[in-house]
Coordinates of C-alpha atoms in Angstrom, one line a residue:
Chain A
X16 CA 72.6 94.8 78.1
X17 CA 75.0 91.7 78.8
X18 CA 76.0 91.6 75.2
X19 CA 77.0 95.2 75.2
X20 CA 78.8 94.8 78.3
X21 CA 80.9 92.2 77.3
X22 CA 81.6 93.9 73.9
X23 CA 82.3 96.7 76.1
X24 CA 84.8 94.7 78.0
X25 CA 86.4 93.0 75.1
X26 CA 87.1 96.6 73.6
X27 CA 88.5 97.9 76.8
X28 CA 91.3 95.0 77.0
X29 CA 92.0 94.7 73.4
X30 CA 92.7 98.2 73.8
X31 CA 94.9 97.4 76.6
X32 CA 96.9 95.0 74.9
X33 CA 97.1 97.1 71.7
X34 CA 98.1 100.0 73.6
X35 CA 100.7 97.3 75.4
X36 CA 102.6 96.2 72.7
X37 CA 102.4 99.9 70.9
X38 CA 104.3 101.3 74.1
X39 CA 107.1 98.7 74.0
X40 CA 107.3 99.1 70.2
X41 CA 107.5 102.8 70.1
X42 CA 107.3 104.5 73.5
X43 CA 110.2 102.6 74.7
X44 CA 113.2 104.7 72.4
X45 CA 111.4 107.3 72.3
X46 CA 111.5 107.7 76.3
X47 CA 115.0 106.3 75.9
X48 CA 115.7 109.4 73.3
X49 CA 113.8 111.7 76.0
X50 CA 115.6 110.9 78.9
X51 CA 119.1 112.3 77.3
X52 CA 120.1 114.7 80.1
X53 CA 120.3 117.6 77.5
X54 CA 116.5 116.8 76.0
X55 CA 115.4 116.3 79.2
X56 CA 115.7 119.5 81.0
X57 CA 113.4 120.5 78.4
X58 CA 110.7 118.5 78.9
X59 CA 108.1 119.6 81.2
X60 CA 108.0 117.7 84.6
X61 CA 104.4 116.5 84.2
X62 CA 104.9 115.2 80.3
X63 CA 107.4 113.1 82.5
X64 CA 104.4 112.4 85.4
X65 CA 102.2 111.1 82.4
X66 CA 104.4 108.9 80.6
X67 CA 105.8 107.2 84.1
X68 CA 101.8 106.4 84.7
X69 CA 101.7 104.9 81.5
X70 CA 104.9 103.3 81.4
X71 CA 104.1 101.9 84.8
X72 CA 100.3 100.9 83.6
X73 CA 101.7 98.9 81.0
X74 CA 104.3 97.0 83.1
X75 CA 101.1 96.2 85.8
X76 CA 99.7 94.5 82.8
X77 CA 103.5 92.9 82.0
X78 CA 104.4 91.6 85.2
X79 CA 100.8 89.8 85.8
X80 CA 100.9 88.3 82.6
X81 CA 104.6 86.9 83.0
X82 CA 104.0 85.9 86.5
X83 CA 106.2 88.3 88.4
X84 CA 106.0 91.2 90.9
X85 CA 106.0 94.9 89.5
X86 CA 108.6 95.8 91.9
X87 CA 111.1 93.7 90.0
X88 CA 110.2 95.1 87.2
X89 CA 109.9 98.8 87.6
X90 CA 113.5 99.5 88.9
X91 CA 115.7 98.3 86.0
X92 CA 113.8 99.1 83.7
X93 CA 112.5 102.4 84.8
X94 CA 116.3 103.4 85.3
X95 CA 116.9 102.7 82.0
X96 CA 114.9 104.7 79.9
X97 CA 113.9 107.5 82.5
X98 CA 115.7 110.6 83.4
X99 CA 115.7 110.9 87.8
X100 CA 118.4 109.4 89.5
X101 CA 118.7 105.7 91.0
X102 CA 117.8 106.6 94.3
X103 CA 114.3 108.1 93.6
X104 CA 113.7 105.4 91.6
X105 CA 114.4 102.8 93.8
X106 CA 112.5 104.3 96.2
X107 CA 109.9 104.5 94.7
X108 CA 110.1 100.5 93.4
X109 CA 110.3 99.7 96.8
X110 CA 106.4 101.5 97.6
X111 CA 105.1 99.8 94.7
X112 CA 106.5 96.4 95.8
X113 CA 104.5 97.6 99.0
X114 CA 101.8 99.0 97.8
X115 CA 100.6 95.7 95.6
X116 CA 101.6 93.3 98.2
X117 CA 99.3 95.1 100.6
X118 CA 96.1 95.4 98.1
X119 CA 96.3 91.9 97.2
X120 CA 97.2 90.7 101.0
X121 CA 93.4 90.1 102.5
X122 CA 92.1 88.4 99.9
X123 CA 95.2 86.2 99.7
X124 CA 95.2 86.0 103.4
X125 CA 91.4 85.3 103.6
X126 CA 91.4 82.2 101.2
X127 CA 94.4 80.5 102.9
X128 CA 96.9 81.4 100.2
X129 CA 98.8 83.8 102.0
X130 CA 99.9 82.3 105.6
X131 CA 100.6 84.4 108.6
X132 CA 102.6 81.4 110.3
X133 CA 104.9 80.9 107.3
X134 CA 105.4 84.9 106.1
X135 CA 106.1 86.1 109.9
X136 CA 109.6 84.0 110.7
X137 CA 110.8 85.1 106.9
X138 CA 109.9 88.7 107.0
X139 CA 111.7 89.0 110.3
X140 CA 114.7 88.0 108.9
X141 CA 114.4 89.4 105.7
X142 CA 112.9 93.0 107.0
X143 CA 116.4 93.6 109.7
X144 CA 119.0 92.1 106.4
X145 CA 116.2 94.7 103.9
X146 CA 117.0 97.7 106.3
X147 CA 120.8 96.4 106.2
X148 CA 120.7 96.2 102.2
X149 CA 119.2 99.8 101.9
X150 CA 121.4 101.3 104.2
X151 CA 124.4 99.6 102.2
X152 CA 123.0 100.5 98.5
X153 CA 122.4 104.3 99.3
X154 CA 126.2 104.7 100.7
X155 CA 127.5 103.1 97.6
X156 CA 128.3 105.1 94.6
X157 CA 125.5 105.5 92.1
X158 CA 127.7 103.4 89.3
X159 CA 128.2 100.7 92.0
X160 CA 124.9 100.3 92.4
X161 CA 124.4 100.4 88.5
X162 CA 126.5 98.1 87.9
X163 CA 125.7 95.4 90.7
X164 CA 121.9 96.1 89.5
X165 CA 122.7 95.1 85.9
X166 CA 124.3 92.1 86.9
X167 CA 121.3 91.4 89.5
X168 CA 118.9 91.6 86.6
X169 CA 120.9 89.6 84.0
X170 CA 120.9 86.9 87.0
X171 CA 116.8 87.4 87.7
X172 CA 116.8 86.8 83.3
X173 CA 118.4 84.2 83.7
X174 CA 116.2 82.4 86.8
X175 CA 113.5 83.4 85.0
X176 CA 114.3 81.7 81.5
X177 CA 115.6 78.6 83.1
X178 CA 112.9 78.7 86.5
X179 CA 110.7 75.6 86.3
X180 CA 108.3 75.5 89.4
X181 CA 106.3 72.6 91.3
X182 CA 102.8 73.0 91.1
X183 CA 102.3 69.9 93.0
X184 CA 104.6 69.1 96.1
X185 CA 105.2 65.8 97.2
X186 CA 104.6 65.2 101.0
X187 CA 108.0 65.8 103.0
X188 CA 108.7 64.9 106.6
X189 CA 108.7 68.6 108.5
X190 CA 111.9 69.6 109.9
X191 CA 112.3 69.9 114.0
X192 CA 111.7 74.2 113.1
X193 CA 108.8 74.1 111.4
X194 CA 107.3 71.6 114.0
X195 CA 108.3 73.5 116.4
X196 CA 106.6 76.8 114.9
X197 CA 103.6 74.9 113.7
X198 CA 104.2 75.7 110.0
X199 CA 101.7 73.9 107.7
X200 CA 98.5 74.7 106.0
X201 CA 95.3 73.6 104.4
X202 CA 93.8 75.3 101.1
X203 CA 91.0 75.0 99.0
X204 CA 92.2 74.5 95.3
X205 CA 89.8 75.8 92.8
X206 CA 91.4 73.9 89.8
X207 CA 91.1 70.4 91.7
X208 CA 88.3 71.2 93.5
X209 CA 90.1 70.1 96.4
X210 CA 91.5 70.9 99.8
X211 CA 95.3 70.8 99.7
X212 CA 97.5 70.4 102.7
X213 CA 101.0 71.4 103.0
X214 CA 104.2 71.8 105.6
X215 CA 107.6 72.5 105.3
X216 CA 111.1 71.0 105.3
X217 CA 114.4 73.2 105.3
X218 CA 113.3 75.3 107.3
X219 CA 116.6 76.8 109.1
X220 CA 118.2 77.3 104.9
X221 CA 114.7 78.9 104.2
X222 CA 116.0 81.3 106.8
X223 CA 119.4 82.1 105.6
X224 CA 118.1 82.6 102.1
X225 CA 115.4 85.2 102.9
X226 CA 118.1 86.8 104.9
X227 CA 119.9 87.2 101.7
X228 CA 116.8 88.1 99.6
X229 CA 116.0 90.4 102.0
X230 CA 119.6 92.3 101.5
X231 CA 119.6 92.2 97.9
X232 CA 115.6 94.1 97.3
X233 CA 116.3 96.7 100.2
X234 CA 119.7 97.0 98.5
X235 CA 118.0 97.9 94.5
X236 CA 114.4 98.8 96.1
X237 CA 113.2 95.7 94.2
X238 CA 110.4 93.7 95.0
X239 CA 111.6 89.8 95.6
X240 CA 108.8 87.6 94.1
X241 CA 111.4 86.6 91.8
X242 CA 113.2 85.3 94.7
X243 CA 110.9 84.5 97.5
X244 CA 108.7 82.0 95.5
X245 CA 111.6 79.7 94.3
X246 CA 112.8 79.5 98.0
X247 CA 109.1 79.0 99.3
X248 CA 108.2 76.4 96.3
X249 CA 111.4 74.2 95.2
X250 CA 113.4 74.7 98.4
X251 CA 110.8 74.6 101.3
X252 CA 108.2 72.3 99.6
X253 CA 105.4 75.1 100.0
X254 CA 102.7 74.8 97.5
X255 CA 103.3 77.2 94.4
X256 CA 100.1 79.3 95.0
X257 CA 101.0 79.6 98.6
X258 CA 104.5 80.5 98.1
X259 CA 103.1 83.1 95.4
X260 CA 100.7 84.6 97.8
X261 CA 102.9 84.3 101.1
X262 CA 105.8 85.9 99.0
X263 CA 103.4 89.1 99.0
X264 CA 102.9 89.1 102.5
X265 CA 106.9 88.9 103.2
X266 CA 107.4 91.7 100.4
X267 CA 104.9 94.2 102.7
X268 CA 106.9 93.5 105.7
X269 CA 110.2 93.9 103.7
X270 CA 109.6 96.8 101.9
X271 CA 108.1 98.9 104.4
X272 CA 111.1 98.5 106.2
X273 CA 113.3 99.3 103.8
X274 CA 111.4 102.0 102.8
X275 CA 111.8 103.9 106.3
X276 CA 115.6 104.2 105.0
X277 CA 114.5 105.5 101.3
X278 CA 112.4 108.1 103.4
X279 CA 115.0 109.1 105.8
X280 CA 117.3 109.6 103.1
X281 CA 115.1 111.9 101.2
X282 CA 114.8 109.3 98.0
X283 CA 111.1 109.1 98.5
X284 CA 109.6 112.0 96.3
X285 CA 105.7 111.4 96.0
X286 CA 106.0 113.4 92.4
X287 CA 108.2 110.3 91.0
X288 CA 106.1 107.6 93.8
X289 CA 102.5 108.1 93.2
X290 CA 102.1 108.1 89.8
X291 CA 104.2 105.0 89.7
X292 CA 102.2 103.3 92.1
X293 CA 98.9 104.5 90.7
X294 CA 100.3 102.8 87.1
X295 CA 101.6 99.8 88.1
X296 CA 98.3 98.6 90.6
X297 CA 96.1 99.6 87.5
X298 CA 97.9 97.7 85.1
X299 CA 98.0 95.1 87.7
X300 CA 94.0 94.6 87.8
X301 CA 94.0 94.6 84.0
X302 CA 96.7 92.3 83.5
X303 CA 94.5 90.0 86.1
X304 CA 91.5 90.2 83.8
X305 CA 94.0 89.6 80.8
X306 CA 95.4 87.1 81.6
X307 CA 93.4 83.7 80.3
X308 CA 93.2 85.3 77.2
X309 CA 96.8 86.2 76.3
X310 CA 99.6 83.8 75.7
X311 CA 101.7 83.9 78.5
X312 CA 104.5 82.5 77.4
X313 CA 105.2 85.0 74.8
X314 CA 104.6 87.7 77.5
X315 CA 107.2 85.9 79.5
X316 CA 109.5 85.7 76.6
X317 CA 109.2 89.5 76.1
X318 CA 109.6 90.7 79.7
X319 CA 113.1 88.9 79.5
X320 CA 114.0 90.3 76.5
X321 CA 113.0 93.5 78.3
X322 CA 115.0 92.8 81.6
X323 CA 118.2 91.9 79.3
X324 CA 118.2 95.5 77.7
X325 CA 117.4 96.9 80.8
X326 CA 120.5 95.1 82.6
X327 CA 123.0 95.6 79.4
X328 CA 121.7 99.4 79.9
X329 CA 122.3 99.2 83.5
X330 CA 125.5 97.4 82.9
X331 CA 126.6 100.1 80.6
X332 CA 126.2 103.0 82.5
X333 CA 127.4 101.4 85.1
X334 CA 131.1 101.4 83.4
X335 CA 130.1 104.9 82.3
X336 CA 129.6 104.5 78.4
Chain B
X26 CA 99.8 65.9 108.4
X27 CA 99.8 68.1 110.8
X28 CA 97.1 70.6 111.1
X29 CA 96.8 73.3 113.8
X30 CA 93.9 72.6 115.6
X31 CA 92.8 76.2 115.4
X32 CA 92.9 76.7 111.3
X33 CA 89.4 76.3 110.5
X34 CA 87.7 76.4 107.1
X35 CA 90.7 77.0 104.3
X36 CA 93.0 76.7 106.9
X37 CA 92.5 80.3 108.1
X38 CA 93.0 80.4 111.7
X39 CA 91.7 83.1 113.5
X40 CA 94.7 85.7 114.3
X41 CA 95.3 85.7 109.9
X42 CA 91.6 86.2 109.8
X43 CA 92.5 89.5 112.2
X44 CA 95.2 90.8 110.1
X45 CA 93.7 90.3 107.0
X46 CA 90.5 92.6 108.2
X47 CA 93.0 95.1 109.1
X48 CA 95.3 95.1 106.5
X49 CA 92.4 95.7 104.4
X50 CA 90.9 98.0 106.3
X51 CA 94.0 100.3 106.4
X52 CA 95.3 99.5 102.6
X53 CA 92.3 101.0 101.3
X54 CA 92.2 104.0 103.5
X55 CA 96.4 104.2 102.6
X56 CA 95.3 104.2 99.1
X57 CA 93.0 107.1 99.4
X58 CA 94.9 108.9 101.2
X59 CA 97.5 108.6 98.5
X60 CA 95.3 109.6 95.8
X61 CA 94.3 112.5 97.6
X62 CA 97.3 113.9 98.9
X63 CA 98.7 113.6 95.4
X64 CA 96.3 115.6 93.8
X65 CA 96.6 118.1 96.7
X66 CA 100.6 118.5 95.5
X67 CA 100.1 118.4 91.7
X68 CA 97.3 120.8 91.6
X69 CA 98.9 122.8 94.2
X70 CA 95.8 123.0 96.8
X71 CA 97.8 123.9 99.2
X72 CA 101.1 126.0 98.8
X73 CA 104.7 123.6 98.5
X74 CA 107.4 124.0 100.8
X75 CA 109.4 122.9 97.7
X76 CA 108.2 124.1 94.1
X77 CA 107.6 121.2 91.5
X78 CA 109.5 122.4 88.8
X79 CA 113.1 122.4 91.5
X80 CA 112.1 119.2 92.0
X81 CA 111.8 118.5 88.2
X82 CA 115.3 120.2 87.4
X83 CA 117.0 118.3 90.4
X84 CA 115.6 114.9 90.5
X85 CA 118.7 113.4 88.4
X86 CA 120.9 114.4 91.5
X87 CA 121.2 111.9 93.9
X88 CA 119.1 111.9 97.2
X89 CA 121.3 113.4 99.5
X90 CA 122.7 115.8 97.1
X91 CA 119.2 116.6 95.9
X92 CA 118.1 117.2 99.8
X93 CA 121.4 119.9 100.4
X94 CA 120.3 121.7 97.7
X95 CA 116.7 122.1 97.6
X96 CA 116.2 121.0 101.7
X97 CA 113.3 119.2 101.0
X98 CA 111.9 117.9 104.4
X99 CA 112.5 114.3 105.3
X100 CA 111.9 111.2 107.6
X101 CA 109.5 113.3 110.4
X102 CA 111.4 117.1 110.3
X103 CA 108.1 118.8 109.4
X104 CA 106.8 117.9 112.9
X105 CA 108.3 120.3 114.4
X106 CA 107.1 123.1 112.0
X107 CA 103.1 123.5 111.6
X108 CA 103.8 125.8 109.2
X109 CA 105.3 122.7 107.4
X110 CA 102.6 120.1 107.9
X111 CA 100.2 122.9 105.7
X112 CA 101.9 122.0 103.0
X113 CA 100.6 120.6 99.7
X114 CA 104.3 118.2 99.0
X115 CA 104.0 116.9 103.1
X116 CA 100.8 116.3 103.1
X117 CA 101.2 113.9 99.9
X118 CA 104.6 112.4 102.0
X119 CA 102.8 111.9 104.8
X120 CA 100.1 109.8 102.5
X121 CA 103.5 107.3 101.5
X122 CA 104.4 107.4 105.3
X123 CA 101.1 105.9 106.5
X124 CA 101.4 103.1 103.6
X125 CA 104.7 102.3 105.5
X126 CA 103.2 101.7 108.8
X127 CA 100.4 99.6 107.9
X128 CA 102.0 96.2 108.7
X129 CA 102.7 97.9 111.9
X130 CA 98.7 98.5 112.5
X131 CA 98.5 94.4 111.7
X132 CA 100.9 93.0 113.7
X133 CA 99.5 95.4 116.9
X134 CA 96.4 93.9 116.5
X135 CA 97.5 90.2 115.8
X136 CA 99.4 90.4 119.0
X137 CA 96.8 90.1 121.2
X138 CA 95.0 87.3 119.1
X139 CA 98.0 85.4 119.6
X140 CA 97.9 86.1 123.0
X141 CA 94.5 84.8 123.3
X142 CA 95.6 81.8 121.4
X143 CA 98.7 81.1 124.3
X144 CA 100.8 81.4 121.3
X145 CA 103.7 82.9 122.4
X146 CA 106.2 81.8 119.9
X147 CA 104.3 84.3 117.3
X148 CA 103.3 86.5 120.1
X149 CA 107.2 87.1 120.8
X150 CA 107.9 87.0 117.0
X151 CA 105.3 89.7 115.8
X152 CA 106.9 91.4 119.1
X153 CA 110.2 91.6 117.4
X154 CA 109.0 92.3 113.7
X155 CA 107.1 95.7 115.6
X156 CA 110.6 97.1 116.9
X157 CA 112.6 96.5 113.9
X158 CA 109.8 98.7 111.8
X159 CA 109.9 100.9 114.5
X160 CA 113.4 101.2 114.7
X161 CA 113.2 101.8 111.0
X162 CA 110.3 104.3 111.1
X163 CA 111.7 106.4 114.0
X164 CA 115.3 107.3 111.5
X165 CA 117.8 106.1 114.2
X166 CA 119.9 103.7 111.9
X167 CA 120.1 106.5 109.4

């Protein structure tokens, strides 16, 4: 019964990543053919439904497997290759930054992982300059935004190739803020087989910087794992896992605030936002199960190559060509 | 090191063990909601106060050109109409909507675990993170 299982299992995510690598080979121009304003009027809206929830299931797997959020994914790459406009789209980025920050939050939260004390002061910040950032990217021009976006993704590419973060920290002195808050945590490491403790020094620039990060995802309805983790990790001397999981807790605080402006301005449509959000948190829970078994490196490798033609496309339509 | 004195076992102190109970308490009835009211709009269950396929030949127009043409309802304009809220595309909406206040539900019942705590730093902070997704949720900065 076991046996049959686990053959079973190791069907269903060979089929996954077969079905993975197909869509990036294949579905990919073909979408990108598709999406052609003249083709695209005469495709039927839910041929479009279908290949979003695919397209979206297979970047859940991606952005687990190359360590990032689905949010950051999903916008630049979905507004390259698909035919709605920028706004839905970001919109709808912005709920499934949500949506898997808040089904992975209680576990997270539960283990120690995610911390209330250290997410709270950040997503304060963050959620007023998020609100700022979406009221400022839906005024703009859609080529604005286009444009700006390409060169925010060429930048995340970038951080991404050259990123190197710090598993281990080494103990800091905490600054007067983070005394004063009574930042600092204790973990249970299942690698080590240890419990890990951890504060926080630079505080106050912490601040500032989730301010900013905060701008810039309310601004292109991205999800800011990218962003938040560095910050947490190599800035603020918070324990990688930590800042990974207390990243997610910021992001559900962030994005449902920006979202509020998404909705207000009618660039929520559930058509475009469910099945994107359906995709992405399935793909998600593969990926998770995936992921000791794949090569994450490569998988790393290709999401950049991916986020490059997505910013180059972004960049292009941006100037109009 | 320094260690709050009321982080117990994997540092989980009490008011995180709150909001994570909640938070999951609420995600999973968000995500069922969302499943739900979804298949209520695709499968048209309930009549649309905007047809699917105007949707489909719009949605490369931007939001608020998209919203003059078609008036799809927004932010919490189908409360005044109950005709409205019997719709099949609202009652999906509303499904997002309650995703978007669950952070709210969390922090309203941290609140008074840090009150219990004497923690009023956090107490004042989770204060102020309520009114800014308030401010957000009620449409007054748009």
């Amino acid at each position: 019964m076991s046996t049959a299982t686990s053959v079973y299992r190791k069907l269903l995510m060979g089929s996954a990543a077969a079905f993975s690598a197909l869509f990036v080979c294949l579905f990919i121009p073909v979408i990108s053919f598709a999406a052609e304003p003249h083709i695209a009027e005469q495709t039927a809206w839910w041929v479009w439904m279908i290949l979003l929830f695919a397209f979206s299931f297979v970047l859940g797997i991606f952005s687990v497997l190359a360590g990032v959020g689905g949010g950051v994914l999903f916008v630049p790459i979905v507004s390259g290759f698909f035919p709605f406009h920028l706004d839905f789209i970001r919109g709808a980025g912005l709920l499934v930054a949500l949506s898997g920050a808040l089904s992975a939050g209680a576990p997270l939260m539960r283990k120690g992982l995610a911390d209330l004390k250290l997410g709270l002061p950040m997503a304060l910040v963050g959620s007023i300059s998020s609100i700022a950032g979406a009221l400022a990217g839906l005024a703009m021009p859609a080529n604005i935004v286009q444009l700006l976006l390409g060169v925010a993704i060429m930048g995340i590419a970038t951080l991404m190739m050259k990123s190197k973060s710090s598993g281990s920290i080494d103990s800091q002195e905490p600054d007067a803020l983070s005394k004063m808050l009574g930042i600092s945590g204790l973990y249970y490491d299942e690698v080590s087989k240890k419990d890990v403790s951890w504060q926080i020094h630079r505080t106050p620039m912490g601040l500032v910087l989730f301010m900013v990060i905060g701008f810039i995802g309310g601004m292109f309805g991205m999800g800011a794992g990218w962003a938040n983790v560095p910050v947490f990790n190599l800035l603020m001397g918070v324990p990688l896992k930590v800042a990974v999981a207390t990243s997610g807790l910021v992001l559900s605080i962030n994005g449902a605030a920006a979202a509020w402006v998404y909705i207000f301005k009618g660039a929520v449509i559930p058509l475009i936002a469910v099945p994107a959000i359906g995709g992405i948190m399935l793909g998600s829970k593969i990926g998770a199960k995936l992921l000791t078994r794949v090569n994450t490196r490569s998988v790393r490798m290709i999401v950049i190559i991916m986020l490059v033609i997505a910013g180059l496309r972004s960049l292009l339509k941006g100037f109009g060509i | 090191m320094i260690i709050d004195n009321n982080k117990k076992r994997h540092g989980v102190d009490n008011v995180q063990r709150v909001y994570a109970q909640i938070l999951e308490n609420v995600s999973h009835v968000g995500f069922a909601l969302l499943i739900g009211g979804y298949f209520v709009y695709i499968f048209q269950l309930m009549p649309l106060s905007v047809p699917i396929d105007a949707i489909a030949q719009n949605w490369h127009l931007s939001a608020a050109t998209m919203q003059q043409k078609l008036n799809t309802p927004s932010g919490w304009s189908f409360f005044g109409s109950t005709s409205l809220l019997m719709k099949g595309d609202v009652v999906s909406s509303l499904s997002i909507y309650y995703l978007a206040t669950a952070t709210i539900f969390c922090l309203l019942f941290a609140i008074p675990a840090y009150i219990r705590e004497k923690n009023y730093i956090y107490t004042t902070i989770s204060l102020f993170q309520i009114v800014v997704l308030l401010v957000a949720a009620s449409g007054i900065i748009n």
